[in-house]
PDB file of C-alpha atoms and ligand atoms in Angstrom:
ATOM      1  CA  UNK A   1       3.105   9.876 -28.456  1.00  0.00           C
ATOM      2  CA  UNK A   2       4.512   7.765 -25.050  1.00  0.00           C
ATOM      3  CA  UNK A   3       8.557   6.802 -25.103  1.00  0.00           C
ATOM      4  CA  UNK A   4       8.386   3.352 -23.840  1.00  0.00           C
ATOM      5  CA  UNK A   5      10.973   1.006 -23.341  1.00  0.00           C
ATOM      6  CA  UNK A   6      10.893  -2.792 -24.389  1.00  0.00           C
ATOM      7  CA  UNK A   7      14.238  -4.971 -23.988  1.00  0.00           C
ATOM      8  CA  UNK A   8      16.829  -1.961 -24.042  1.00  0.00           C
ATOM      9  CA  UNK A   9      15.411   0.261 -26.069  1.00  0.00           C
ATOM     10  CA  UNK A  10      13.791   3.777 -25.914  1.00  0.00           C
ATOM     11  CA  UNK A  11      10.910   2.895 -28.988  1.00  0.00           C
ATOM     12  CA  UNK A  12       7.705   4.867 -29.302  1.00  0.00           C
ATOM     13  CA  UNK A  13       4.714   3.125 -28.266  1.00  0.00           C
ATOM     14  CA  UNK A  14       3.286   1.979 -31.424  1.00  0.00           C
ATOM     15  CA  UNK A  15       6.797   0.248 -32.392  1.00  0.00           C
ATOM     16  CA  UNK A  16       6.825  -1.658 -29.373  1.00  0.00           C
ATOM     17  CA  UNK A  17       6.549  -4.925 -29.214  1.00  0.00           C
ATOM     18  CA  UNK A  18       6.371  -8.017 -27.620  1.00  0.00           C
ATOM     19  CA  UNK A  19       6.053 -11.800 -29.295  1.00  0.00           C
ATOM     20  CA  UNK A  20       2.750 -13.847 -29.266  1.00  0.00           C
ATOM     21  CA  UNK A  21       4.964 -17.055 -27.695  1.00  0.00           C
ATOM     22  CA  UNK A  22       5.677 -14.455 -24.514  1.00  0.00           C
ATOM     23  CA  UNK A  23       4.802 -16.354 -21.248  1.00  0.00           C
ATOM     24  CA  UNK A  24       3.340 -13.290 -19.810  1.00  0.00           C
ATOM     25  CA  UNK A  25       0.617 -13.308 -22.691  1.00  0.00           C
ATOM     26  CA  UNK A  26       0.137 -16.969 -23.000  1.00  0.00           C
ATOM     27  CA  UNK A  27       0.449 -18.124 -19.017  1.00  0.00           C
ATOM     28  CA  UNK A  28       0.630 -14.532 -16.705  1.00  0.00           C
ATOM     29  CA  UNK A  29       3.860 -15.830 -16.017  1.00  0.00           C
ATOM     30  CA  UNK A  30       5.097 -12.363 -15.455  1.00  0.00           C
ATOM     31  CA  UNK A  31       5.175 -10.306 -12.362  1.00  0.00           C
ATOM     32  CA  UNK A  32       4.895  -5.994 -12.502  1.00  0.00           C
ATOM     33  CA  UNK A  33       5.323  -2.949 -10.169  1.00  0.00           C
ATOM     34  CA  UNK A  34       3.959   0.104 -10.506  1.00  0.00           C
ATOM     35  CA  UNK A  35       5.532   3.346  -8.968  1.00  0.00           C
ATOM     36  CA  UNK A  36       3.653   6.367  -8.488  1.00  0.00           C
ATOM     37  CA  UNK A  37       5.234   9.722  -9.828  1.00  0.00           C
ATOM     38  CA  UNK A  38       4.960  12.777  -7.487  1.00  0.00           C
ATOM     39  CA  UNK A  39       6.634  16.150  -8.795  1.00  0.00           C
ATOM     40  CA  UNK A  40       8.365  14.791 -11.338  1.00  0.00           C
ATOM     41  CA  UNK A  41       9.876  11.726  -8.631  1.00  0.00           C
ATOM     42  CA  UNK A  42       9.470   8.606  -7.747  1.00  0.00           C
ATOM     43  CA  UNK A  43       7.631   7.630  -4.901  1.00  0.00           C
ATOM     44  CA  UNK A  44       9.520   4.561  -2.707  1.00  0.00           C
ATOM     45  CA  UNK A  45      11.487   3.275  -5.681  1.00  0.00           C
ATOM     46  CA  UNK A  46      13.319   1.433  -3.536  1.00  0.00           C
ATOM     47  CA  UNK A  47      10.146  -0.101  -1.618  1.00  0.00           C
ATOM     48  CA  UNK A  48       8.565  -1.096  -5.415  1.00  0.00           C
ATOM     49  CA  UNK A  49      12.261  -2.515  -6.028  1.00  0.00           C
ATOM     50  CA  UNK A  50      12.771  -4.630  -3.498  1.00  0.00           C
ATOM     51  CA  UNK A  51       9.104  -6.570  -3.967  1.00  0.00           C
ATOM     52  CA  UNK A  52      10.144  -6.482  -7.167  1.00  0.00           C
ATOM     53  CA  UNK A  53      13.158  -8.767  -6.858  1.00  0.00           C
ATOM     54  CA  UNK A  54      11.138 -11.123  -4.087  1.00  0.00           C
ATOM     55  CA  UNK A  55       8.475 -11.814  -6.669  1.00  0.00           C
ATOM     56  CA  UNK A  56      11.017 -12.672  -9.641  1.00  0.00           C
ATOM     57  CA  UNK A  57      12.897 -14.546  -6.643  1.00  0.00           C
ATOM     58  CA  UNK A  58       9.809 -16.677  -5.815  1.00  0.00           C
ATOM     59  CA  UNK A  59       8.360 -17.478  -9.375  1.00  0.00           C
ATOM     60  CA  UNK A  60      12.425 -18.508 -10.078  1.00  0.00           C
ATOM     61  CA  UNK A  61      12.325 -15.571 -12.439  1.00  0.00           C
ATOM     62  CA  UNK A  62      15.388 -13.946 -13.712  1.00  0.00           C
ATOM     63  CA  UNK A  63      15.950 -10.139 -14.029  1.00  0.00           C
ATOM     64  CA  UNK A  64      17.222  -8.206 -17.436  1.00  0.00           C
ATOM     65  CA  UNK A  65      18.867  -5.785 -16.113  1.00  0.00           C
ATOM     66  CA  UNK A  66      20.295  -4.623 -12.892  1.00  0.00           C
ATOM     67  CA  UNK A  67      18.341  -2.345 -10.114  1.00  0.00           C
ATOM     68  CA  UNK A  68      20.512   0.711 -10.601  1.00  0.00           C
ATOM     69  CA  UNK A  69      19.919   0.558 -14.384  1.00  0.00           C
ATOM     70  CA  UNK A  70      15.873   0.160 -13.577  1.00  0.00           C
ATOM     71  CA  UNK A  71      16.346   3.417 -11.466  1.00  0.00           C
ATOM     72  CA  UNK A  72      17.517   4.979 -14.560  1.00  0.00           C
ATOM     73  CA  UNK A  73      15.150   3.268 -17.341  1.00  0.00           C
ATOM     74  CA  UNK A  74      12.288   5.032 -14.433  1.00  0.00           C
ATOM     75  CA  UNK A  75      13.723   8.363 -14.640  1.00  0.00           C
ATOM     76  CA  UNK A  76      14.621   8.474 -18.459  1.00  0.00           C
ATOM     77  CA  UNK A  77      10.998   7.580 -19.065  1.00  0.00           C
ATOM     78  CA  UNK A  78       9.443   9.887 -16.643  1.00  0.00           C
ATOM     79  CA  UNK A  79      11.668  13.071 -18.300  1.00  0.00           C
ATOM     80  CA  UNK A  80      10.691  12.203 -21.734  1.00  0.00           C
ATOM     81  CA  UNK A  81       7.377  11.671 -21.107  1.00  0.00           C
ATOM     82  CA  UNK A  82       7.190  15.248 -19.186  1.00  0.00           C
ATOM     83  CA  UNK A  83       5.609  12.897 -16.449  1.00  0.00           C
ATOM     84  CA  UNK A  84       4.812  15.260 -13.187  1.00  0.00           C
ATOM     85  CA  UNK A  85       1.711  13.136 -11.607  1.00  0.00           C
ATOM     86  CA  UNK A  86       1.571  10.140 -13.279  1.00  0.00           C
ATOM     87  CA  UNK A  87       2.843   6.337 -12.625  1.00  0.00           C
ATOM     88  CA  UNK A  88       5.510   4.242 -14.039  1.00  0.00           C
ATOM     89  CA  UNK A  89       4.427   0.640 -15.250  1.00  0.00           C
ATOM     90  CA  UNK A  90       6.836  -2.297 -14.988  1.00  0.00           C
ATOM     91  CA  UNK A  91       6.437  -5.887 -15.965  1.00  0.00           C
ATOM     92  CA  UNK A  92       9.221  -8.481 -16.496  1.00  0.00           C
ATOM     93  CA  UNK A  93       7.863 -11.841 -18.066  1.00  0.00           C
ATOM     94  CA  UNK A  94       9.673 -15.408 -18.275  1.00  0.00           C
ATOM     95  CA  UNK A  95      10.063 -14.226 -21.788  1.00  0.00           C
ATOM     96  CA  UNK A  96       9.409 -16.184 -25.654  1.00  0.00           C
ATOM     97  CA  UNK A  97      10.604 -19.744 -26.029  1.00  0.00           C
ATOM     98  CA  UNK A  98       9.930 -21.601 -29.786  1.00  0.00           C
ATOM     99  CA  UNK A  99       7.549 -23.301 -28.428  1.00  0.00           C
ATOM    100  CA  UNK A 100       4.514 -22.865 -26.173  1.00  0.00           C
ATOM    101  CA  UNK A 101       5.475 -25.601 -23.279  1.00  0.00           C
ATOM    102  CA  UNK A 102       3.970 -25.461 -19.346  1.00  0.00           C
ATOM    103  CA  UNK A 103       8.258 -26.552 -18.437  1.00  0.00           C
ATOM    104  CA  UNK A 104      10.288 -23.471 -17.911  1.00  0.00           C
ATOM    105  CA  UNK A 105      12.484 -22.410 -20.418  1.00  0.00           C
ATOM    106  CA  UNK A 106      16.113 -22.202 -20.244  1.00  0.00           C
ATOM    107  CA  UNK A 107      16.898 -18.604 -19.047  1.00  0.00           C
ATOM    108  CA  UNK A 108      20.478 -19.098 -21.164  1.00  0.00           C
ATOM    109  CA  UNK A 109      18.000 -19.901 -24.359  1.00  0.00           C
ATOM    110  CA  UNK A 110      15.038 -17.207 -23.714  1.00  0.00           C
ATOM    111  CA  UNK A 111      15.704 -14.113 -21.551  1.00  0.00           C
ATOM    112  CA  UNK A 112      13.068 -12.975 -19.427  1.00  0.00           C
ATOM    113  CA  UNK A 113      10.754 -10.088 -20.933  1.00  0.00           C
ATOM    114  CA  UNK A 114      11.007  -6.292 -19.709  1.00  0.00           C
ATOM    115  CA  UNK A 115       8.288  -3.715 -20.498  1.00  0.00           C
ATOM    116  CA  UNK A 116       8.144  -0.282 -18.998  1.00  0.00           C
ATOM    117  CA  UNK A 117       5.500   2.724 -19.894  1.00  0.00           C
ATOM    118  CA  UNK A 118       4.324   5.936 -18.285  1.00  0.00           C
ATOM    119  CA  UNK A 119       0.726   6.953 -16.970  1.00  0.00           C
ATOM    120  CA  UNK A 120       0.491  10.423 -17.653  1.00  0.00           C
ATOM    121  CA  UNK A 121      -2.312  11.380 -14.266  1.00  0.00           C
ATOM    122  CA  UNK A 122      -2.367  14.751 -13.729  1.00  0.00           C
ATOM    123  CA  UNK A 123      -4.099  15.821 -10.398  1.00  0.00           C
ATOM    124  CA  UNK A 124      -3.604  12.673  -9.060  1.00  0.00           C
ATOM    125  CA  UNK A 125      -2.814  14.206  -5.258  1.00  0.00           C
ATOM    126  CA  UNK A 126      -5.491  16.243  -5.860  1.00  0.00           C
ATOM    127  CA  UNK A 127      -8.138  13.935  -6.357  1.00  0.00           C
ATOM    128  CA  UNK A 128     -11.526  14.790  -5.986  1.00  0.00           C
ATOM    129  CA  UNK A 129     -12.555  11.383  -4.968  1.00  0.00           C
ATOM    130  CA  UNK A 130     -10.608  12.026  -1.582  1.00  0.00           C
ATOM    131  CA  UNK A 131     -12.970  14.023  -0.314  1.00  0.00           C
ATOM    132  CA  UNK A 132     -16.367  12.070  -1.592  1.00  0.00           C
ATOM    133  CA  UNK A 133     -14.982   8.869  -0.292  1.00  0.00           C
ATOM    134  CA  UNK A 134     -15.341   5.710  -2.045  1.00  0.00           C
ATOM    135  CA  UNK A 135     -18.402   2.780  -2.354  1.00  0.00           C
ATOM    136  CA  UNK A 136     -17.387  -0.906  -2.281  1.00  0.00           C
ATOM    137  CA  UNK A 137     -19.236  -4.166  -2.061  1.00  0.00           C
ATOM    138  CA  UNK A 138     -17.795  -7.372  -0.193  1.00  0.00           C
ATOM    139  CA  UNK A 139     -17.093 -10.355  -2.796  1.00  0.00           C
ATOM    140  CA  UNK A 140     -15.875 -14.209  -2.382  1.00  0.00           C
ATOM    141  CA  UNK A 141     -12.006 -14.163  -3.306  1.00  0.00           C
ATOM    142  CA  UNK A 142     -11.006 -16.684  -6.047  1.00  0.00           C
ATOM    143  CA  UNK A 143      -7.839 -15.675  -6.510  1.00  0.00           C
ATOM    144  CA  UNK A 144      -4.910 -17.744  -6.464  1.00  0.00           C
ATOM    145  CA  UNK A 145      -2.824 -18.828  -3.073  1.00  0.00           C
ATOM    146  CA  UNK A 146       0.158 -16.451  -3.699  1.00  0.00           C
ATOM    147  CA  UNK A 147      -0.889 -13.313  -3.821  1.00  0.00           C
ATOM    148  CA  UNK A 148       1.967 -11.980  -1.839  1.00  0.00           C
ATOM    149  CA  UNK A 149       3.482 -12.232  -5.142  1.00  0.00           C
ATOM    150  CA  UNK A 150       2.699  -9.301  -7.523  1.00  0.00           C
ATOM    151  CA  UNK A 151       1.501 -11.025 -10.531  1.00  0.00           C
ATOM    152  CA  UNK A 152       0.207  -9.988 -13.725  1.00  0.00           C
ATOM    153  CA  UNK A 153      -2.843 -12.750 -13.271  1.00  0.00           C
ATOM    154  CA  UNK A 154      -5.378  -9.828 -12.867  1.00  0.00           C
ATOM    155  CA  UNK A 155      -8.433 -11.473 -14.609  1.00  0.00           C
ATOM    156  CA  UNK A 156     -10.138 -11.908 -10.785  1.00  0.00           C
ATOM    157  CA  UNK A 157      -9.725  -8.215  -9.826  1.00  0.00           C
ATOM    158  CA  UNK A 158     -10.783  -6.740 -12.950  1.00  0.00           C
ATOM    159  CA  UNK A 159     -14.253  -9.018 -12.920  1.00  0.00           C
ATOM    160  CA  UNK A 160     -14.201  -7.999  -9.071  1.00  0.00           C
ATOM    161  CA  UNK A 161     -14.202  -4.293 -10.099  1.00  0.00           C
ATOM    162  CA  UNK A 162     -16.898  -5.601 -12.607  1.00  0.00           C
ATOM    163  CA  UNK A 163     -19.015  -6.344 -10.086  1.00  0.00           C
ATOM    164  CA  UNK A 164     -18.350  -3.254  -8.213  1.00  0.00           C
ATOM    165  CA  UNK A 165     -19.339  -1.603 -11.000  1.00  0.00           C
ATOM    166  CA  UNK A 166     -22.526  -3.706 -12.084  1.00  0.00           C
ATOM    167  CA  UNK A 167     -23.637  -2.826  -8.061  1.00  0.00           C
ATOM    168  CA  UNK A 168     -23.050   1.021  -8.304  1.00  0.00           C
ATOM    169  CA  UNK A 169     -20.080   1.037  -5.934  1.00  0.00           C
ATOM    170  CA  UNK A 170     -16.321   1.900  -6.896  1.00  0.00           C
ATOM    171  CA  UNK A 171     -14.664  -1.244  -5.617  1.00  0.00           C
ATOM    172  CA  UNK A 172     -14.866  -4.748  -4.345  1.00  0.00           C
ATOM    173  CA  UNK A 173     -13.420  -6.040  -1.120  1.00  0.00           C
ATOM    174  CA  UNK A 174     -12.802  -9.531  -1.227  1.00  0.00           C
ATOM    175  CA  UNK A 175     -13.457 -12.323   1.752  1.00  0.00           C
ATOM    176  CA  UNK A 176     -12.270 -15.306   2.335  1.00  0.00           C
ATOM    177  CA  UNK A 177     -13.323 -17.470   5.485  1.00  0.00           C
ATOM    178  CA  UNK A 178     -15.505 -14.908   6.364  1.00  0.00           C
ATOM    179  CA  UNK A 179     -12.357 -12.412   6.910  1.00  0.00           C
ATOM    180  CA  UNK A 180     -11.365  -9.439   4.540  1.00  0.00           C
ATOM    181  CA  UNK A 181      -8.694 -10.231   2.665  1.00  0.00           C
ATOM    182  CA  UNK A 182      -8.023  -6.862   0.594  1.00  0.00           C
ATOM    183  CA  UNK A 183      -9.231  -4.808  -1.923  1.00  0.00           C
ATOM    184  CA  UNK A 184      -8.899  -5.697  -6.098  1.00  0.00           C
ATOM    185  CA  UNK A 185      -5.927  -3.614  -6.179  1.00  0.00           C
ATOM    186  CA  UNK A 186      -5.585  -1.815  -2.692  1.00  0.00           C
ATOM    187  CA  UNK A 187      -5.366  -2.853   0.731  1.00  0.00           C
ATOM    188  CA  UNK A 188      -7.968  -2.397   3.075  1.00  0.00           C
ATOM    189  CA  UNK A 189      -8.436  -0.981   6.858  1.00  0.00           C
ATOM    190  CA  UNK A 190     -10.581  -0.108   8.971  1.00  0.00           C
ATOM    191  CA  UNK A 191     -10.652   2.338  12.087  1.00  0.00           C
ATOM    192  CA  UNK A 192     -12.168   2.329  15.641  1.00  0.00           C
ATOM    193  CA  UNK A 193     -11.923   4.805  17.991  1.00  0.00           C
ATOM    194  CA  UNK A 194      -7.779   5.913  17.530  1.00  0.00           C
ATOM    195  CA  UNK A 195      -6.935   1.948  16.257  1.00  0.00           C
ATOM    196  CA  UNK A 196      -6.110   0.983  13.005  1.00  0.00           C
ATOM    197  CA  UNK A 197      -7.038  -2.704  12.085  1.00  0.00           C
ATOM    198  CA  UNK A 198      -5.333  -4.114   8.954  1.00  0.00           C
ATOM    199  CA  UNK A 199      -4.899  -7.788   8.026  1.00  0.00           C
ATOM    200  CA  UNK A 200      -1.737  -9.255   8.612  1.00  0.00           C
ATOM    201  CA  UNK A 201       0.704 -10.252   6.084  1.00  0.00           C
ATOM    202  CA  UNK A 202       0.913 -13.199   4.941  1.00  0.00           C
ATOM    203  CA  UNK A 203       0.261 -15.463   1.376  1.00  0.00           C
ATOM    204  CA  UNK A 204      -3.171 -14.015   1.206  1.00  0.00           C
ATOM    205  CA  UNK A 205      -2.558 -10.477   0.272  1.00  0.00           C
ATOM    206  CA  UNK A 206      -0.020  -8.381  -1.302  1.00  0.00           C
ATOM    207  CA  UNK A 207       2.200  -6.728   1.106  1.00  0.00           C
ATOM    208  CA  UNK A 208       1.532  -3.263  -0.710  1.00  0.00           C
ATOM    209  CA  UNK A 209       4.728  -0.963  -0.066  1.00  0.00           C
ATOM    210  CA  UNK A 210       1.640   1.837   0.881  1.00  0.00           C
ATOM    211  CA  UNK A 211       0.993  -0.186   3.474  1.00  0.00           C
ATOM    212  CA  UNK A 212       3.938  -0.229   5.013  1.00  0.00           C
ATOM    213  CA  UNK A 213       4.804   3.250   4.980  1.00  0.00           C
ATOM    214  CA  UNK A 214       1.446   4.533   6.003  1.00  0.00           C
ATOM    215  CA  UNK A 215       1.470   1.984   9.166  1.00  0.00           C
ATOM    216  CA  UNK A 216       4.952   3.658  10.141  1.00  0.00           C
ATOM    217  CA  UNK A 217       3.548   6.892   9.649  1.00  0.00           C
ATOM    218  CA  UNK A 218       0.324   5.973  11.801  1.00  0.00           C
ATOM    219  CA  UNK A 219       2.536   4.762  14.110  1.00  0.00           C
ATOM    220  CA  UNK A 220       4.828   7.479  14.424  1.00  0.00           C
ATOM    221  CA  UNK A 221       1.795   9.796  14.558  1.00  0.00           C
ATOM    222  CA  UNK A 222       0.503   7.939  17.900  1.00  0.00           C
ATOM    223  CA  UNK A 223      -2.418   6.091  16.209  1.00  0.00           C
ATOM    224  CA  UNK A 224      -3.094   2.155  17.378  1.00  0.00           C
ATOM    225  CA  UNK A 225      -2.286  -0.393  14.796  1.00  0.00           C
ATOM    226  CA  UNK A 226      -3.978  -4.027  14.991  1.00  0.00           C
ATOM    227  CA  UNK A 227      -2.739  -6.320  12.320  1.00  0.00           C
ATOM    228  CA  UNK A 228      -4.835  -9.058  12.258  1.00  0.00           C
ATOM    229  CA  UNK A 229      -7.913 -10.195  10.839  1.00  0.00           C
ATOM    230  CA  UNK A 230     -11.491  -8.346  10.285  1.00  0.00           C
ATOM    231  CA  UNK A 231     -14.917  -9.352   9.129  1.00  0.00           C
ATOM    232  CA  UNK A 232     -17.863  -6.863   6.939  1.00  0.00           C
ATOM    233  CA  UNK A 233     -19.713  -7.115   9.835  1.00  0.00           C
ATOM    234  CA  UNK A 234     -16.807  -5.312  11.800  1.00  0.00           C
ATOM    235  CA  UNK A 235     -16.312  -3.253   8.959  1.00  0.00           C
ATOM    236  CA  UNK A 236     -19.605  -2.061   8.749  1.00  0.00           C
ATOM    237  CA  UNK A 237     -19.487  -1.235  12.532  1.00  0.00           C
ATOM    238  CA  UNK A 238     -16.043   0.757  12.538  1.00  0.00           C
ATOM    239  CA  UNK A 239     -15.625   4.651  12.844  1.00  0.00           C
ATOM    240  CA  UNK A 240     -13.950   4.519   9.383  1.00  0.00           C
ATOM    241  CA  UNK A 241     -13.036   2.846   6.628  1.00  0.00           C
ATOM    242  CA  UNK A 242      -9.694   3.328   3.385  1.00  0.00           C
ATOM    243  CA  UNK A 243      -8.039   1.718   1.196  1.00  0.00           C
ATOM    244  CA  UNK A 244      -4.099   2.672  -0.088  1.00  0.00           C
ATOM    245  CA  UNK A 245      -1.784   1.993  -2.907  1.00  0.00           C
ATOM    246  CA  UNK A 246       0.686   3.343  -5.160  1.00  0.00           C
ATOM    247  CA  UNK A 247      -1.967   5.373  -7.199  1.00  0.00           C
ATOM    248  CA  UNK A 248      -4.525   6.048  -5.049  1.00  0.00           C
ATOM    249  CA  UNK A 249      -2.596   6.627  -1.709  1.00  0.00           C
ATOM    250  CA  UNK A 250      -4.790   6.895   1.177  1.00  0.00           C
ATOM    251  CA  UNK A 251      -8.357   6.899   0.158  1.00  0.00           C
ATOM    252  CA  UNK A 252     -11.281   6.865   2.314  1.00  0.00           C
ATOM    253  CA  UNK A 253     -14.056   4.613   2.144  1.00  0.00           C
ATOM    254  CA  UNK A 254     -17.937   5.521   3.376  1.00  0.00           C
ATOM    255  CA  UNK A 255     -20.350   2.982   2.260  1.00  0.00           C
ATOM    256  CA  UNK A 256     -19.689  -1.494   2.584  1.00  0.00           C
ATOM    257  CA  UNK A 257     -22.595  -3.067   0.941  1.00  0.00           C
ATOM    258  CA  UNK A 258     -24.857  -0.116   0.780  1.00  0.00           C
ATOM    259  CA  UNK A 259     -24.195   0.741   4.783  1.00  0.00           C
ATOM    260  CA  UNK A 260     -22.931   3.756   5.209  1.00  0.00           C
ATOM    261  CA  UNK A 261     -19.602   3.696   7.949  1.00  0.00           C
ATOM    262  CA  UNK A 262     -19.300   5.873  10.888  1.00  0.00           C
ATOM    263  CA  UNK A 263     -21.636   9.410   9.282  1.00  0.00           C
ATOM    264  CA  UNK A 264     -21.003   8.248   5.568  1.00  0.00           C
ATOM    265  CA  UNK A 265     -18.895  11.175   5.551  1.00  0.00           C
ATOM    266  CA  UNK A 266     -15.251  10.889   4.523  1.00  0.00           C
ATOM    267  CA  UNK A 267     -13.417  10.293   8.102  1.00  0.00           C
ATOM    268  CA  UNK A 268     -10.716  12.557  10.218  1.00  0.00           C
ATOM    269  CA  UNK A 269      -8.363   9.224  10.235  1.00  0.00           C
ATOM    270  CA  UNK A 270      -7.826   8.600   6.955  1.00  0.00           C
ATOM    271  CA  UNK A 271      -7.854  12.257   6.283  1.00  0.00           C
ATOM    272  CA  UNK A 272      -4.730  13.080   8.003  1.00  0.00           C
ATOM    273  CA  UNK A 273      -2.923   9.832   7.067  1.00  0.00           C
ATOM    274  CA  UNK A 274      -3.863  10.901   3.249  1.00  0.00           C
ATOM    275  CA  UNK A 275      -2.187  14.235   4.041  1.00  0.00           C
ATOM    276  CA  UNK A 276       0.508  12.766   6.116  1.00  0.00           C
ATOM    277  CA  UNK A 277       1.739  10.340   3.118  1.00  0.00           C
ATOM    278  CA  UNK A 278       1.359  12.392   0.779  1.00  0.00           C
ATOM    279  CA  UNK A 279       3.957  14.994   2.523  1.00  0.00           C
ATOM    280  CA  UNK A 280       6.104  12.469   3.640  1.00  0.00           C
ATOM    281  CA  UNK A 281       5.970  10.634  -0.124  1.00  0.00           C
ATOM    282  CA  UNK A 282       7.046  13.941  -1.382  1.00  0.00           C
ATOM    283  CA  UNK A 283      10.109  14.916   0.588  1.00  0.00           C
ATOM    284  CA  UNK A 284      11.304  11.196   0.222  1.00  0.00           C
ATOM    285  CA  UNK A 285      10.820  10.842  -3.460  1.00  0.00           C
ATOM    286  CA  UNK A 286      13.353  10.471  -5.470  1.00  0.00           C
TER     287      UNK A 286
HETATM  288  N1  PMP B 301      -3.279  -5.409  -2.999  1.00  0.00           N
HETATM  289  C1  PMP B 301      -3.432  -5.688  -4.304  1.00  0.00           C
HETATM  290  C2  PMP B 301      -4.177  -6.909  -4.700  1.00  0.00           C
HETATM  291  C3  PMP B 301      -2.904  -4.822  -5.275  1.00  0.00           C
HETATM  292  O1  PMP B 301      -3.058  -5.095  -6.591  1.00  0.00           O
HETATM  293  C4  PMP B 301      -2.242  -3.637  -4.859  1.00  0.00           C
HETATM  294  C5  PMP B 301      -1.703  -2.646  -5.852  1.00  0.00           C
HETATM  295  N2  PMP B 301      -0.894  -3.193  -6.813  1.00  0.00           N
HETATM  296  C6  PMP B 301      -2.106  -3.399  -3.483  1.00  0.00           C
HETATM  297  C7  PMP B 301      -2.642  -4.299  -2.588  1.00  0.00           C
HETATM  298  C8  PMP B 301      -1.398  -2.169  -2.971  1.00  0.00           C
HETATM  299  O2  PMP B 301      -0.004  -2.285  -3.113  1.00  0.00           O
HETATM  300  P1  PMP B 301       0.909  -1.000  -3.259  1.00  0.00           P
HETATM  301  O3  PMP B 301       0.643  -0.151  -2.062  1.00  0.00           O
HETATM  302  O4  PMP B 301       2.287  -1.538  -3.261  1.00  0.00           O
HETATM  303  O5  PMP B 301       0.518  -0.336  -4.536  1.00  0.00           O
END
């Protein structure tokens, strides 16, 4: 059985708990991180920690406990849990007033909410899926305006995956304006000739901390990188096509609405920059 850990304390998982006034249950009024484990480390902790403490910043959200001590809850949890590929899950809620009430509570009366558990994944790196390449279908986004805030209001992604899965593809892009906003829980890029073509950050995606490093890396490995804003249509005409985040890393994409993209075979690009992050990740995990 998991160690998890639930307001300062080390509980197993079926003593856990959490009470039915919590905002994060009754309003998603909770934000959550998750951290990828590589090796028995954590993968940019200090990338995960620092959207972490803009997303409690923005929502007026106060944290439990300090950064250094969440360094330590992550690493505690990982050891006990015998956690070599895997991911750590973190959520901090506004936490249980008396009363269910839309008003804030007082953060001196009800203390915010912290939750962290292990995903055991072994063979995560390793993923077969890497080298098949992934199917998605292009949806309308209905999410909310903020999603550069890393919410636990995940009802629209999950029916988006839904529909990916209803369709016989792996995952949904979503479109707004007629421009690709991101994947349900990735980012998403496409590639032409040696250029990389990303949307820009903004309020209308999550600025994933993947994203970030494997745009340096691209960068610093020569490639083009166009931030800025791309249709299906162009999609479906690129050389190439991936997604990244914290669990799936880089991972190609060869079919957008039942068109295959470049051969339909998993591309050279997003190849390398798979490799690339995942050897970099490594040596920089902590
Ligand atoms: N966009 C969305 C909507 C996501 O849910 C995620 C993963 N949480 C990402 C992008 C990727 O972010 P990251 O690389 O930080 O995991």
């Amino acid at each position: 059985m998991r160690t998890v850990y639930v307001n300062g304390e080390y509980l197993p998982e079926d003593q856990a708990k959490v009470s039915i006034f919590d905002r994060g249950f009754l309003m998603a009024d909770g934000v959550y991180e998750v951290t990828s484990v590589l090796g028995g480390k954590l993968v940019d902790f200090d990338g995960h920690v620092m959207r972490l403490q803009r997303s409690l910043s923005e929502l007026d959200l106060a944290a439990p406990i300090s950064m250094e001590e969440l360094l330590a809850v992550h690493r505690e949890l990982v050891a006990v849990n015998g956690i070599d590929e895997g991911m750590v899950y973190l959520q901090i809620t506004r936490g249980a007033p008396a009363d269910r009430d839309f008003v804030f509570p007082d953060p001196e009366v009800t203390p915010s909410t912290i939750v962290l558990f292990t995903q055991n994944k072994p063979g995560l790196a390793a993923s077969p899926a890497a080298k098949k390449g992934m199917k998605v279908i292009s949806i309308e986004d209905q999410r909310w305006g903020r999603r550069d805030i890393k919410t636990v209001q995940l009802l629209y992604p999950s029916m988006g995956k839904m529909m990916a899965k209803a369709a016989g593809a792996d995952d949904a892009w979503m479109v707004e304006d007629g421009h690709v906003t991101e994947g349900t829980s990735n980012n998403a890029y496409i590639v032409k000739g040696n250029t990389i073509i990303t949307r820009h950050l903004g309020t209308e995606i999550l600025h994933g901390i993947t994203r970030a490093a494997v745009l340096r890396f691209a960068k610093e490995a020569q490639m083009k990188v166009e931030e800025r804003l791309f249709t299906i249509e162009e999609a479906k005409a690129a050389d190439e096509a991936f997604i990244t985040s914290a669990t799936t890393f880089v991972m190609p994409v060869v079919e957008i609405d039942g068109a295959k993209i470049g051969s339909g075979a998993v591309g050279s690009v997003a190849t390398r920059l798979r490799e690339i992050y995942l050897e970099e990740s490594r040596k920089a995990a902590i």
